[in-house]
PDB file of C-alpha atoms and ligand atoms in Angstrom:
ATOM      1  CA  MET Y  54     -28.272  16.311  23.469  1.00 97.00           C
ATOM      2  CA  ARG Y  55     -30.532  13.611  22.140  1.00 96.00           C
ATOM      3  CA  TRP Y  56     -33.561  14.440  24.221  1.00 96.00           C
ATOM      4  CA  ARG Y  57     -36.470  14.566  21.784  1.00 96.00           C
ATOM      5  CA  GLY Y  58     -39.096  11.873  22.013  1.00 95.00           C
ATOM      6  CA  ARG Y  59     -38.165  10.898  25.550  1.00 96.00           C
ATOM      7  CA  ARG Y  60     -40.370  10.745  28.587  1.00 97.00           C
ATOM      8  CA  GLN Y  61     -41.153  14.022  30.282  1.00 97.00           C
ATOM      9  CA  SER Y  62     -41.458  14.353  33.999  1.00 98.00           C
ATOM     10  CA  ARG Y  63     -44.921  14.704  35.490  1.00 97.00           C
ATOM     11  CA  ASN Y  64     -43.459  16.874  38.220  1.00 98.00           C
ATOM     12  CA  ILE Y  65     -43.553  20.151  36.339  1.00 98.00           C
ATOM     13  CA  ASP Y  66     -45.689  22.885  37.837  1.00 97.00           C
ATOM     14  CA  ASP Y  67     -46.161  25.326  34.993  1.00 96.00           C
ATOM     15  CA  ARG Y  68     -46.945  28.760  36.409  1.00 95.00           C
ATOM     16  CA  ARG Y  69     -45.721  30.730  33.439  1.00 94.00           C
ATOM     17  CA  GLY Y  70     -47.787  33.741  32.683  1.00 89.00           C
ATOM     18  CA  GLN Y  71     -49.222  33.918  36.196  1.00 86.00           C
ATOM     19  CA  PRO Y  72     -48.603  37.383  37.603  1.00 78.00           C
ATOM     20  CA  THR Y  73     -47.078  36.277  40.896  1.00 71.00           C
ATOM     21  CA  GLY Y  74     -46.420  32.640  40.234  1.00 62.00           C
ATOM     22  CA  PHE Y  75     -48.720  31.937  43.164  1.00 59.00           C
ATOM     23  CA  SER Y  76     -47.555  29.075  45.302  1.00 51.00           C
ATOM     24  CA  SER Y  77     -49.733  26.065  45.870  1.00 47.00           C
ATOM     25  CA  ALA Y  78     -46.874  24.526  47.752  1.00 43.00           C
ATOM     26  CA  SER Y  79     -47.596  21.957  50.353  1.00 42.00           C
ATOM     27  CA  SER Y  80     -44.855  21.171  52.741  1.00 40.00           C
ATOM     28  CA  ARG Y  81     -43.457  17.746  52.400  1.00 44.00           C
ATOM     29  CA  GLY Y  82     -41.972  15.511  54.986  1.00 40.00           C
ATOM     30  CA  GLY Y  83     -39.846  12.481  54.572  1.00 39.00           C
ATOM     31  CA  SER Y  84     -36.365  13.889  54.547  1.00 39.00           C
ATOM     32  CA  ARG Y  85     -35.505  11.228  57.066  1.00 39.00           C
ATOM     33  CA  THR Y  86     -35.578   8.391  54.578  1.00 39.00           C
ATOM     34  CA  LEU Y  87     -32.028   8.948  53.595  1.00 43.00           C
ATOM     35  CA  LEU Y  88     -30.326   9.719  56.807  1.00 41.00           C
ATOM     36  CA  ARG Y  89     -28.386   6.531  56.576  1.00 44.00           C
ATOM     37  CA  LEU Y  90     -26.627   7.889  53.518  1.00 49.00           C
ATOM     38  CA  LEU Y  91     -25.566  10.911  55.437  1.00 47.00           C
ATOM     39  CA  PRO Y  92     -22.649   9.524  57.404  1.00 44.00           C
ATOM     40  CA  MET Y  93     -21.021   8.374  54.201  1.00 46.00           C
ATOM     41  CA  LEU Y  94     -21.133  11.826  52.786  1.00 49.00           C
ATOM     42  CA  LEU Y  95     -20.465  14.008  55.721  1.00 47.00           C
ATOM     43  CA  ARG Y  96     -17.871  12.139  57.655  1.00 42.00           C
ATOM     44  CA  SER Y  97     -14.198  12.159  57.077  1.00 39.00           C
ATOM     45  CA  LYS Y  98     -12.192   9.007  56.603  1.00 38.00           C
ATOM     46  CA  GLY Y  99     -11.461   9.000  60.304  1.00 38.00           C
ATOM     47  CA  GLY Y 100     -15.167   8.919  61.020  1.00 35.00           C
ATOM     48  CA  ARG Y 101     -15.275  12.362  62.548  1.00 34.00           C
ATOM     49  CA  ALA Y 102     -18.086  14.595  61.478  1.00 33.00           C
ATOM     50  CA  ILE Y 103     -16.772  17.261  59.167  1.00 33.00           C
ATOM     51  CA  LEU Y 104     -19.343  19.883  59.802  1.00 32.00           C
ATOM     52  CA  VAL Y 105     -18.190  21.386  63.049  1.00 25.00           C
ATOM     53  CA  VAL Y 106     -19.258  24.912  62.522  1.00 24.00           C
ATOM     54  CA  GLY Y 107     -22.342  26.659  61.202  1.00 26.00           C
ATOM     55  CA  GLY Y 108     -25.387  30.895  59.304  1.00 27.00           C
ATOM     56  CA  LEU Y 109     -27.585  30.475  56.479  1.00 28.00           C
ATOM     57  CA  ALA Y 110     -25.829  30.219  53.193  1.00 31.00           C
ATOM     58  CA  VAL Y 111     -26.478  32.395  50.223  1.00 31.00           C
ATOM     59  CA  ALA Y 112     -24.798  35.442  51.612  1.00 30.00           C
ATOM     60  CA  GLY Y 113     -26.822  38.540  51.061  1.00 32.00           C
ATOM     61  CA  ALA Y 114     -29.790  36.674  49.715  1.00 36.00           C
ATOM     62  CA  LYS Y 115     -33.213  37.707  50.852  1.00 43.00           C
ATOM     63  CA  LEU Y 116     -34.360  34.291  49.871  1.00 56.00           C
ATOM     64  CA  ALA Y 117     -33.811  31.324  52.093  1.00 64.00           C
ATOM     65  CA  GLY Y 118     -33.319  29.052  49.142  1.00 74.00           C
ATOM     66  CA  ILE Y 119     -30.264  27.690  47.455  1.00 78.00           C
ATOM     67  CA  ASP Y 120     -29.246  29.364  44.285  1.00 78.00           C
ATOM     68  CA  LEU Y 121     -27.026  28.658  41.354  1.00 72.00           C
ATOM     69  CA  LEU Y 122     -25.281  31.994  41.215  1.00 70.00           C
ATOM     70  CA  PRO Y 123     -23.666  34.234  43.754  1.00 64.00           C
ATOM     71  CA  MET Y 124     -25.718  37.336  44.406  1.00 52.00           C
ATOM     72  CA  LEU Y 125     -23.649  39.532  42.202  1.00 46.00           C
ATOM     73  CA  MET Y 126     -25.970  40.070  39.396  1.00 44.00           C
ATOM     74  CA  GLY Y 127     -27.601  43.106  40.863  1.00 42.00           C
ATOM     75  CA  GLY Y 128     -31.069  42.076  39.840  1.00 41.00           C
ATOM     76  CA  GLY Y 129     -33.316  43.450  37.213  1.00 39.00           C
ATOM     77  CA  SER Y 130     -31.012  42.338  34.473  1.00 41.00           C
ATOM     78  CA  LEU Y 131     -33.221  39.657  33.073  1.00 42.00           C
ATOM     79  CA  SER Y 132     -35.782  40.301  30.459  1.00 44.00           C
ATOM     80  CA  THR Y 133     -38.649  39.712  32.817  1.00 43.00           C
ATOM     81  CA  ALA Y 134     -40.866  42.548  31.801  1.00 43.00           C
ATOM     82  CA  SER Y 135     -42.377  41.324  28.628  1.00 48.00           C
ATOM     83  CA  HIS Y 136     -43.779  37.874  29.169  1.00 49.00           C
ATOM     84  CA  PRO Y 137     -47.054  37.527  27.386  1.00 50.00           C
ATOM     85  CA  SER Y 138     -49.503  35.550  29.455  1.00 45.00           C
ATOM     86  CA  GLN Y 139     -51.136  34.224  26.332  1.00 49.00           C
ATOM     87  CA  ALA Y 140     -49.445  32.062  23.840  1.00 61.00           C
ATOM     88  CA  MET Y 141     -45.972  30.961  24.616  1.00 72.00           C
ATOM     89  CA  SER Y 142     -43.738  30.896  21.639  1.00 87.00           C
ATOM     90  CA  GLN Y 143     -42.906  27.610  20.055  1.00 91.00           C
ATOM     91  CA  GLU Y 144     -39.351  28.077  21.175  1.00 89.00           C
ATOM     92  CA  GLN Y 145     -40.478  28.461  24.773  1.00 91.00           C
ATOM     93  CA  GLU Y 146     -42.629  25.373  24.530  1.00 93.00           C
ATOM     94  CA  GLU Y 147     -39.747  23.376  23.179  1.00 95.00           C
ATOM     95  CA  LEU Y 148     -37.579  24.606  26.026  1.00 96.00           C
ATOM     96  CA  ALA Y 149     -40.229  23.587  28.546  1.00 97.00           C
ATOM     97  CA  ASN Y 150     -40.401  20.141  26.985  1.00 97.00           C
ATOM     98  CA  PHE Y 151     -36.642  19.913  27.202  1.00 98.00           C
ATOM     99  CA  VAL Y 152     -36.745  20.773  30.900  1.00 98.00           C
ATOM    100  CA  GLY Y 153     -39.348  18.046  31.392  1.00 98.00           C
ATOM    101  CA  VAL Y 154     -37.134  15.447  29.733  1.00 98.00           C
ATOM    102  CA  VAL Y 155     -34.039  16.426  31.700  1.00 98.00           C
ATOM    103  CA  LEU Y 156     -35.980  16.400  34.952  1.00 98.00           C
ATOM    104  CA  ALA Y 157     -37.340  12.930  34.108  1.00 98.00           C
ATOM    105  CA  ASP Y 158     -33.837  11.686  33.459  1.00 98.00           C
ATOM    106  CA  THR Y 159     -32.588  13.044  36.789  1.00 98.00           C
ATOM    107  CA  GLU Y 160     -35.469  11.176  38.438  1.00 98.00           C
ATOM    108  CA  GLU Y 161     -34.353   7.911  36.890  1.00 97.00           C
ATOM    109  CA  THR Y 162     -30.740   8.520  37.799  1.00 97.00           C
ATOM    110  CA  TRP Y 163     -31.394   9.342  41.420  1.00 97.00           C
ATOM    111  CA  GLN Y 164     -33.924   6.549  41.808  1.00 97.00           C
ATOM    112  CA  GLN Y 165     -31.155   4.152  40.850  1.00 96.00           C
ATOM    113  CA  VAL Y 166     -28.549   5.748  43.061  1.00 95.00           C
ATOM    114  CA  PHE Y 167     -30.847   5.857  46.066  1.00 94.00           C
ATOM    115  CA  GLN Y 168     -32.041   2.307  45.494  1.00 93.00           C
ATOM    116  CA  ARG Y 169     -28.486   1.093  45.439  1.00 91.00           C
ATOM    117  CA  ASN Y 170     -28.069   2.666  48.852  1.00 89.00           C
ATOM    118  CA  GLY Y 171     -31.211   1.140  50.240  1.00 90.00           C
ATOM    119  CA  ALA Y 172     -33.277   4.286  50.102  1.00 92.00           C
ATOM    120  CA  THR Y 173     -36.151   5.690  48.086  1.00 94.00           C
ATOM    121  CA  TYR Y 174     -35.824   8.849  46.046  1.00 96.00           C
ATOM    122  CA  GLN Y 175     -38.583  11.384  46.417  1.00 96.00           C
ATOM    123  CA  GLU Y 176     -38.973  13.363  43.239  1.00 98.00           C
ATOM    124  CA  PRO Y 177     -38.930  17.147  43.471  1.00 98.00           C
ATOM    125  CA  THR Y 178     -41.357  19.409  41.654  1.00 98.00           C
ATOM    126  CA  LEU Y 179     -39.956  21.917  39.180  1.00 98.00           C
ATOM    127  CA  VAL Y 180     -41.854  25.176  38.984  1.00 97.00           C
ATOM    128  CA  LEU Y 181     -41.651  27.093  35.729  1.00 97.00           C
ATOM    129  CA  PHE Y 182     -42.431  30.760  36.165  1.00 95.00           C
ATOM    130  CA  THR Y 183     -42.054  34.074  34.456  1.00 94.00           C
ATOM    131  CA  GLY Y 184     -40.910  37.233  36.183  1.00 93.00           C
ATOM    132  CA  GLN Y 185     -41.548  36.457  39.815  1.00 92.00           C
ATOM    133  CA  VAL Y 186     -42.693  33.597  41.944  1.00 93.00           C
ATOM    134  CA  SER Y 187     -43.833  32.792  45.461  1.00 93.00           C
ATOM    135  CA  SER Y 188     -42.142  29.924  47.198  1.00 93.00           C
ATOM    136  CA  ALA Y 189     -41.991  28.616  50.737  1.00 92.00           C
ATOM    137  CA  CYS Y 190     -38.616  30.393  50.872  1.00 91.00           C
ATOM    138  CA  GLY Y 191     -40.142  33.732  50.014  1.00 90.00           C
ATOM    139  CA  ARG Y 192     -40.984  35.657  46.918  1.00 90.00           C
ATOM    140  CA  ALA Y 193     -38.311  35.752  44.275  1.00 90.00           C
ATOM    141  CA  SER Y 194     -37.762  37.549  41.030  1.00 89.00           C
ATOM    142  CA  ALA Y 195     -36.214  35.873  38.049  1.00 89.00           C
ATOM    143  CA  SER Y 196     -33.116  38.007  38.500  1.00 87.00           C
ATOM    144  CA  VAL Y 197     -31.906  35.737  41.293  1.00 87.00           C
ATOM    145  CA  GLY Y 198     -31.563  32.956  38.764  1.00 89.00           C
ATOM    146  CA  PRO Y 199     -32.808  29.392  39.194  1.00 93.00           C
ATOM    147  CA  PHE Y 200     -33.033  28.236  42.788  1.00 94.00           C
ATOM    148  CA  TYR Y 201     -34.093  25.370  44.995  1.00 95.00           C
ATOM    149  CA  CYS Y 202     -36.246  25.865  48.074  1.00 94.00           C
ATOM    150  CA  PRO Y 203     -35.630  23.171  50.714  1.00 93.00           C
ATOM    151  CA  SER Y 204     -38.814  24.087  52.611  1.00 93.00           C
ATOM    152  CA  ASP Y 205     -41.125  23.052  49.782  1.00 95.00           C
ATOM    153  CA  GLN Y 206     -38.597  20.850  47.999  1.00 95.00           C
ATOM    154  CA  GLN Y 207     -39.162  22.568  44.696  1.00 96.00           C
ATOM    155  CA  VAL Y 208     -36.870  23.836  41.971  1.00 97.00           C
ATOM    156  CA  TYR Y 209     -37.786  27.253  40.528  1.00 96.00           C
ATOM    157  CA  LEU Y 210     -36.834  28.188  37.014  1.00 96.00           C
ATOM    158  CA  ASP Y 211     -37.598  31.088  34.710  1.00 95.00           C
ATOM    159  CA  LEU Y 212     -36.665  29.899  31.241  1.00 95.00           C
ATOM    160  CA  SER Y 213     -35.262  33.319  30.383  1.00 93.00           C
ATOM    161  CA  PHE Y 214     -32.251  32.348  32.478  1.00 93.00           C
ATOM    162  CA  PHE Y 215     -31.134  30.082  29.672  1.00 94.00           C
ATOM    163  CA  GLU Y 216     -30.881  33.090  27.399  1.00 92.00           C
ATOM    164  CA  GLU Y 217     -28.856  34.800  30.079  1.00 90.00           C
ATOM    165  CA  LEU Y 218     -26.606  31.804  30.332  1.00 92.00           C
ATOM    166  CA  GLY Y 219     -25.954  31.820  26.635  1.00 93.00           C
ATOM    167  CA  HIS Y 220     -25.579  35.519  25.991  1.00 92.00           C
ATOM    168  CA  ARG Y 221     -24.308  37.054  29.164  1.00 89.00           C
ATOM    169  CA  HIS Y 222     -22.300  34.144  30.507  1.00 90.00           C
ATOM    170  CA  GLY Y 223     -21.163  32.797  27.172  1.00 92.00           C
ATOM    171  CA  ALA Y 224     -22.423  29.299  27.922  1.00 93.00           C
ATOM    172  CA  PRO Y 225     -24.976  28.312  25.316  1.00 93.00           C
ATOM    173  CA  GLY Y 226     -26.135  24.820  24.507  1.00 95.00           C
ATOM    174  CA  ASP Y 227     -28.651  22.344  25.788  1.00 96.00           C
ATOM    175  CA  PHE Y 228     -26.273  20.445  28.031  1.00 96.00           C
ATOM    176  CA  ALA Y 229     -25.247  23.696  29.705  1.00 96.00           C
ATOM    177  CA  GLN Y 230     -28.948  24.216  30.431  1.00 96.00           C
ATOM    178  CA  ALA Y 231     -29.300  20.653  31.644  1.00 97.00           C
ATOM    179  CA  TYR Y 232     -26.401  21.230  34.022  1.00 96.00           C
ATOM    180  CA  VAL Y 233     -28.328  24.095  35.603  1.00 95.00           C
ATOM    181  CA  ILE Y 234     -31.344  21.865  36.204  1.00 97.00           C
ATOM    182  CA  ALA Y 235     -29.210  19.004  37.475  1.00 97.00           C
ATOM    183  CA  HIS Y 236     -27.382  21.354  39.857  1.00 96.00           C
ATOM    184  CA  GLU Y 237     -30.664  22.457  41.442  1.00 96.00           C
ATOM    185  CA  VAL Y 238     -31.819  18.846  41.626  1.00 97.00           C
ATOM    186  CA  GLY Y 239     -28.492  18.223  43.360  1.00 97.00           C
ATOM    187  CA  HIS Y 240     -29.643  20.579  46.117  1.00 96.00           C
ATOM    188  CA  HIS Y 241     -32.806  18.513  46.396  1.00 96.00           C
ATOM    189  CA  VAL Y 242     -30.700  15.402  46.849  1.00 96.00           C
ATOM    190  CA  GLN Y 243     -28.727  17.198  49.557  1.00 96.00           C
ATOM    191  CA  THR Y 244     -32.004  18.079  51.260  1.00 95.00           C
ATOM    192  CA  LEU Y 245     -33.234  14.480  51.170  1.00 95.00           C
ATOM    193  CA  MET Y 246     -29.943  13.355  52.625  1.00 94.00           C
ATOM    194  CA  GLY Y 247     -30.148  15.866  55.446  1.00 93.00           C
ATOM    195  CA  ILE Y 248     -27.017  17.620  54.249  1.00 94.00           C
ATOM    196  CA  SER Y 249     -28.646  21.007  53.592  1.00 93.00           C
ATOM    197  CA  ASN Y 250     -30.152  21.072  57.024  1.00 91.00           C
ATOM    198  CA  GLN Y 251     -26.904  20.167  58.670  1.00 92.00           C
ATOM    199  CA  VAL Y 252     -25.035  22.830  56.734  1.00 93.00           C
ATOM    200  CA  ARG Y 253     -27.601  25.427  57.819  1.00 92.00           C
ATOM    201  CA  GLN Y 254     -27.226  24.419  61.435  1.00 92.00           C
ATOM    202  CA  GLU Y 255     -23.460  24.494  61.282  1.00 92.00           C
ATOM    203  CA  GLN Y 256     -23.535  27.890  59.639  1.00 93.00           C
ATOM    204  CA  ALA Y 257     -25.818  29.413  62.251  1.00 92.00           C
ATOM    205  CA  ASN Y 258     -23.071  30.190  64.727  1.00 89.00           C
ATOM    206  CA  ALA Y 259     -20.092  30.260  62.458  1.00 93.00           C
ATOM    207  CA  SER Y 260     -17.979  33.167  61.311  1.00 94.00           C
ATOM    208  CA  GLN Y 261     -18.766  34.534  57.871  1.00 93.00           C
ATOM    209  CA  GLN Y 262     -15.659  32.931  56.484  1.00 93.00           C
ATOM    210  CA  VAL Y 263     -16.526  29.483  57.772  1.00 93.00           C
ATOM    211  CA  ALA Y 264     -20.133  29.880  56.657  1.00 94.00           C
ATOM    212  CA  ASN Y 265     -18.885  30.802  53.193  1.00 94.00           C
ATOM    213  CA  ASP Y 266     -16.601  27.796  53.111  1.00 94.00           C
ATOM    214  CA  LEU Y 267     -19.512  25.511  53.956  1.00 95.00           C
ATOM    215  CA  SER Y 268     -21.602  27.168  51.291  1.00 94.00           C
ATOM    216  CA  VAL Y 269     -18.860  26.568  48.737  1.00 95.00           C
ATOM    217  CA  ARG Y 270     -18.636  22.908  49.704  1.00 96.00           C
ATOM    218  CA  GLN Y 271     -22.385  22.542  49.432  1.00 96.00           C
ATOM    219  CA  GLU Y 272     -22.458  24.215  46.013  1.00 95.00           C
ATOM    220  CA  LEU Y 273     -19.547  22.177  44.707  1.00 96.00           C
ATOM    221  CA  GLN Y 274     -21.255  19.029  45.865  1.00 96.00           C
ATOM    222  CA  ALA Y 275     -24.357  20.071  43.891  1.00 96.00           C
ATOM    223  CA  ASP Y 276     -22.060  20.500  40.887  1.00 97.00           C
ATOM    224  CA  CYS Y 277     -20.639  17.043  41.478  1.00 97.00           C
ATOM    225  CA  PHE Y 278     -24.175  15.636  41.732  1.00 97.00           C
ATOM    226  CA  ALA Y 279     -24.979  17.362  38.441  1.00 97.00           C
ATOM    227  CA  GLY Y 280     -21.936  15.657  36.963  1.00 98.00           C
ATOM    228  CA  LEU Y 281     -23.077  12.350  38.377  1.00 98.00           C
ATOM    229  CA  TRP Y 282     -26.359  12.777  36.544  1.00 98.00           C
ATOM    230  CA  GLY Y 283     -24.313  13.590  33.423  1.00 98.00           C
ATOM    231  CA  TYR Y 284     -22.534  10.268  33.815  1.00 98.00           C
ATOM    232  CA  TYR Y 285     -25.854   8.446  33.703  1.00 97.00           C
ATOM    233  CA  ALA Y 286     -27.166  10.575  30.860  1.00 96.00           C
ATOM    234  CA  ASN Y 287     -24.063   9.639  28.914  1.00 96.00           C
ATOM    235  CA  ASN Y 288     -23.652   5.994  29.821  1.00 95.00           C
ATOM    236  CA  HIS Y 289     -27.189   4.819  30.455  1.00 93.00           C
ATOM    237  CA  SER Y 290     -29.634   7.137  28.765  1.00 92.00           C
ATOM    238  CA  ASN Y 291     -27.235   7.709  25.903  1.00 94.00           C
ATOM    239  CA  MET Y 292     -28.353  11.308  25.607  1.00 95.00           C
ATOM    240  CA  LEU Y 293     -25.056  13.046  25.011  1.00 96.00           C
ATOM    241  CA  ASP Y 294     -23.635  14.300  21.757  1.00 95.00           C
ATOM    242  CA  PRO Y 295     -20.004  15.176  21.137  1.00 94.00           C
ATOM    243  CA  GLY Y 296     -19.336  18.593  22.607  1.00 95.00           C
ATOM    244  CA  ASP Y 297     -22.034  18.338  25.258  1.00 96.00           C
ATOM    245  CA  LEU Y 298     -19.597  17.847  28.112  1.00 96.00           C
ATOM    246  CA  GLU Y 299     -17.714  20.959  27.050  1.00 96.00           C
ATOM    247  CA  GLU Y 300     -20.955  22.929  27.175  1.00 95.00           C
ATOM    248  CA  ALA Y 301     -21.523  21.992  30.783  1.00 95.00           C
ATOM    249  CA  LEU Y 302     -17.931  22.716  31.715  1.00 95.00           C
ATOM    250  CA  GLN Y 303     -18.177  26.084  30.044  1.00 94.00           C
ATOM    251  CA  ALA Y 304     -21.285  26.858  32.081  1.00 94.00           C
ATOM    252  CA  ALA Y 305     -19.700  25.683  35.320  1.00 94.00           C
ATOM    253  CA  SER Y 306     -16.711  27.857  34.583  1.00 94.00           C
ATOM    254  CA  ALA Y 307     -18.786  30.888  33.617  1.00 93.00           C
ATOM    255  CA  ILE Y 308     -20.604  31.004  36.950  1.00 91.00           C
ATOM    256  CA  GLY Y 309     -17.590  30.562  39.193  1.00 93.00           C
ATOM    257  CA  ASP Y 310     -17.294  33.224  41.879  1.00 92.00           C
ATOM    258  CA  ASP Y 311     -13.957  34.536  40.627  1.00 93.00           C
ATOM    259  CA  HIS Y 312     -15.201  34.854  37.074  1.00 92.00           C
ATOM    260  CA  LEU Y 313     -18.347  36.690  38.168  1.00 89.00           C
ATOM    261  CA  GLN Y 314     -16.458  39.007  40.485  1.00 90.00           C
ATOM    262  CA  ARG Y 315     -14.118  39.894  37.659  1.00 91.00           C
ATOM    263  CA  GLN Y 316     -17.030  40.338  35.286  1.00 88.00           C
ATOM    264  CA  ALA Y 317     -18.666  42.702  37.768  1.00 87.00           C
ATOM    265  CA  GLY Y 318     -15.489  44.759  37.840  1.00 89.00           C
ATOM    266  CA  ARG Y 319     -14.598  43.714  41.366  1.00 90.00           C
ATOM    267  CA  ALA Y 320     -11.424  42.371  42.862  1.00 91.00           C
ATOM    268  CA  VAL Y 321     -11.377  38.607  43.245  1.00 92.00           C
ATOM    269  CA  MET Y 322     -11.770  37.792  46.941  1.00 92.00           C
ATOM    270  CA  PRO Y 323     -11.676  34.073  47.672  1.00 92.00           C
ATOM    271  CA  ASP Y 324     -12.901  34.502  51.251  1.00 91.00           C
ATOM    272  CA  SER Y 325     -16.136  35.925  49.935  1.00 91.00           C
ATOM    273  CA  PHE Y 326     -16.803  32.994  47.645  1.00 92.00           C
ATOM    274  CA  THR Y 327     -20.062  31.184  48.261  1.00 92.00           C
ATOM    275  CA  HIS Y 328     -20.168  28.914  45.206  1.00 94.00           C
ATOM    276  CA  GLY Y 329     -16.568  28.122  44.369  1.00 94.00           C
ATOM    277  CA  SER Y 330     -14.169  29.314  41.737  1.00 95.00           C
ATOM    278  CA  SER Y 331     -14.545  28.454  38.071  1.00 95.00           C
ATOM    279  CA  ALA Y 332     -11.800  25.860  38.320  1.00 96.00           C
ATOM    280  CA  GLN Y 333     -13.394  24.279  41.370  1.00 97.00           C
ATOM    281  CA  ARG Y 334     -16.839  24.097  39.788  1.00 96.00           C
ATOM    282  CA  VAL Y 335     -15.394  22.496  36.694  1.00 97.00           C
ATOM    283  CA  ARG Y 336     -13.343  20.058  38.765  1.00 97.00           C
ATOM    284  CA  TRP Y 337     -16.275  18.836  40.852  1.00 97.00           C
ATOM    285  CA  PHE Y 338     -18.652  18.561  37.932  1.00 97.00           C
ATOM    286  CA  LYS Y 339     -16.034  16.468  36.168  1.00 97.00           C
ATOM    287  CA  ARG Y 340     -15.491  14.319  39.193  1.00 97.00           C
ATOM    288  CA  GLY Y 341     -19.133  13.320  39.266  1.00 97.00           C
ATOM    289  CA  PHE Y 342     -19.260  12.975  35.497  1.00 98.00           C
ATOM    290  CA  GLU Y 343     -16.255  10.710  35.292  1.00 97.00           C
ATOM    291  CA  SER Y 344     -16.965   8.504  38.288  1.00 97.00           C
ATOM    292  CA  GLY Y 345     -20.754   8.314  38.409  1.00 96.00           C
ATOM    293  CA  ASP Y 346     -20.132   7.618  42.069  1.00 94.00           C
ATOM    294  CA  LEU Y 347     -21.860   9.253  45.012  1.00 94.00           C
ATOM    295  CA  GLN Y 348     -18.827   8.809  47.241  1.00 92.00           C
ATOM    296  CA  SER Y 349     -16.665  10.820  44.906  1.00 95.00           C
ATOM    297  CA  CYS Y 350     -18.830  13.850  45.696  1.00 96.00           C
ATOM    298  CA  ASN Y 351     -17.828  14.217  49.324  1.00 94.00           C
ATOM    299  CA  THR Y 352     -16.752  17.819  49.158  1.00 96.00           C
ATOM    300  CA  PHE Y 353     -17.066  18.104  52.931  1.00 94.00           C
ATOM    301  CA  SER Y 354     -14.113  15.853  53.578  1.00 92.00           C
ATOM    302  CA  ALA Y 355     -11.952  17.095  50.728  1.00 93.00           C
ATOM    303  CA  ASN Y 356      -8.698  18.750  51.693  1.00 92.00           C
ATOM    304  CA  ARG Y 357      -8.463  20.395  48.338  1.00 93.00           C
ATOM    305  CA  LEU Y 358     -11.502  21.745  46.626  1.00 95.00           C
TER     306      LEU Y 358
HETATM  307 ZN1   ZN M  71     -26.468  25.924  44.045  1.00 73.91          ZN
END
C-alpha cells in the first residue's frame, strides 16, 4: 500500500504500555443520525423487515463487543507478556502510523458515503493497547483479537495481532492489516446505522442457530463494508499496489469459521458459524470492493451468503 506521507487520524487513543489500558471512555450518543439509512439496508425487496428474530452475538464471548474472529483461539496465544512500557520499537511506531493513516482514510470514505445519503458520519476512536484493555464492553485481553465496542463506539487493537495474522493465519501484508481495521470500522458503521442494535434485539429471543445466522450476516456485512473502503482506497485515494487485494482476500479467507475450525482440529459445523465461511468472507469483501456501493452490502436480505 502507498500509505506513507498521508494524513493520520486524530482519533487514535494510544494506551500502549499502560498496564490495564485504562478506559477514559465517555459514552456517546447520536446513533440516531443515520436511522434513515437503515430501511435500505435491513429491508428486503418486498419492504418487509428481515430481522424477525433475535441473543447477543459473539457466541461464548465474555465481551459484549464485536470481534473479528470466532472465539476459537483459546486465548493466551498472543505474545502479550513482553511489552516494554518504555520505548516502542521503530517497527511498532511505523505500524501505529500505518493504523493512523488507514483509519483516516476510512473516515474520508465513510464521510462521503454518509453525505451522499444525507447523513453525517461520526468518527470512531481507535484504541491501541498492549496486553489487556478496559472498554465499556468489559475488560479484554489481546487474545480475543481486535474488536469493536458499540457502547463506547471504539475500536480496540493490539498491534501484535498483525504478527498473528501473518504468522499463524498466513495472511501477511499491509492491506491484510488494513482489512482488519476496516472490518472493525464496518461494525462502527453498523452501530451508527442502528443495525448492531437491531441485530442484538432480534437475537435476544432467538434460537442459537438463528442468532448465529444473524451474527454471520452482521460479520459478512462488516467484511463488505471493509471491501467498500477498499474500493475507495483503490479508486479515490489511490493507495493500492498490485497484490494488495489478494492480501485482503487471503486474510478474509484465513479467518473464516470453517478454516479456523479445521485449524483447531475440529469438525466443520456450519450451524455453529458466527462469522461466515472463508468463501463467504471473501465473497462479501469482494462485493464491496468491486461495487463501492452501500446497497450491495445488504447481507440481511441475501438469499445466498
Ligand atoms: Zn466482526
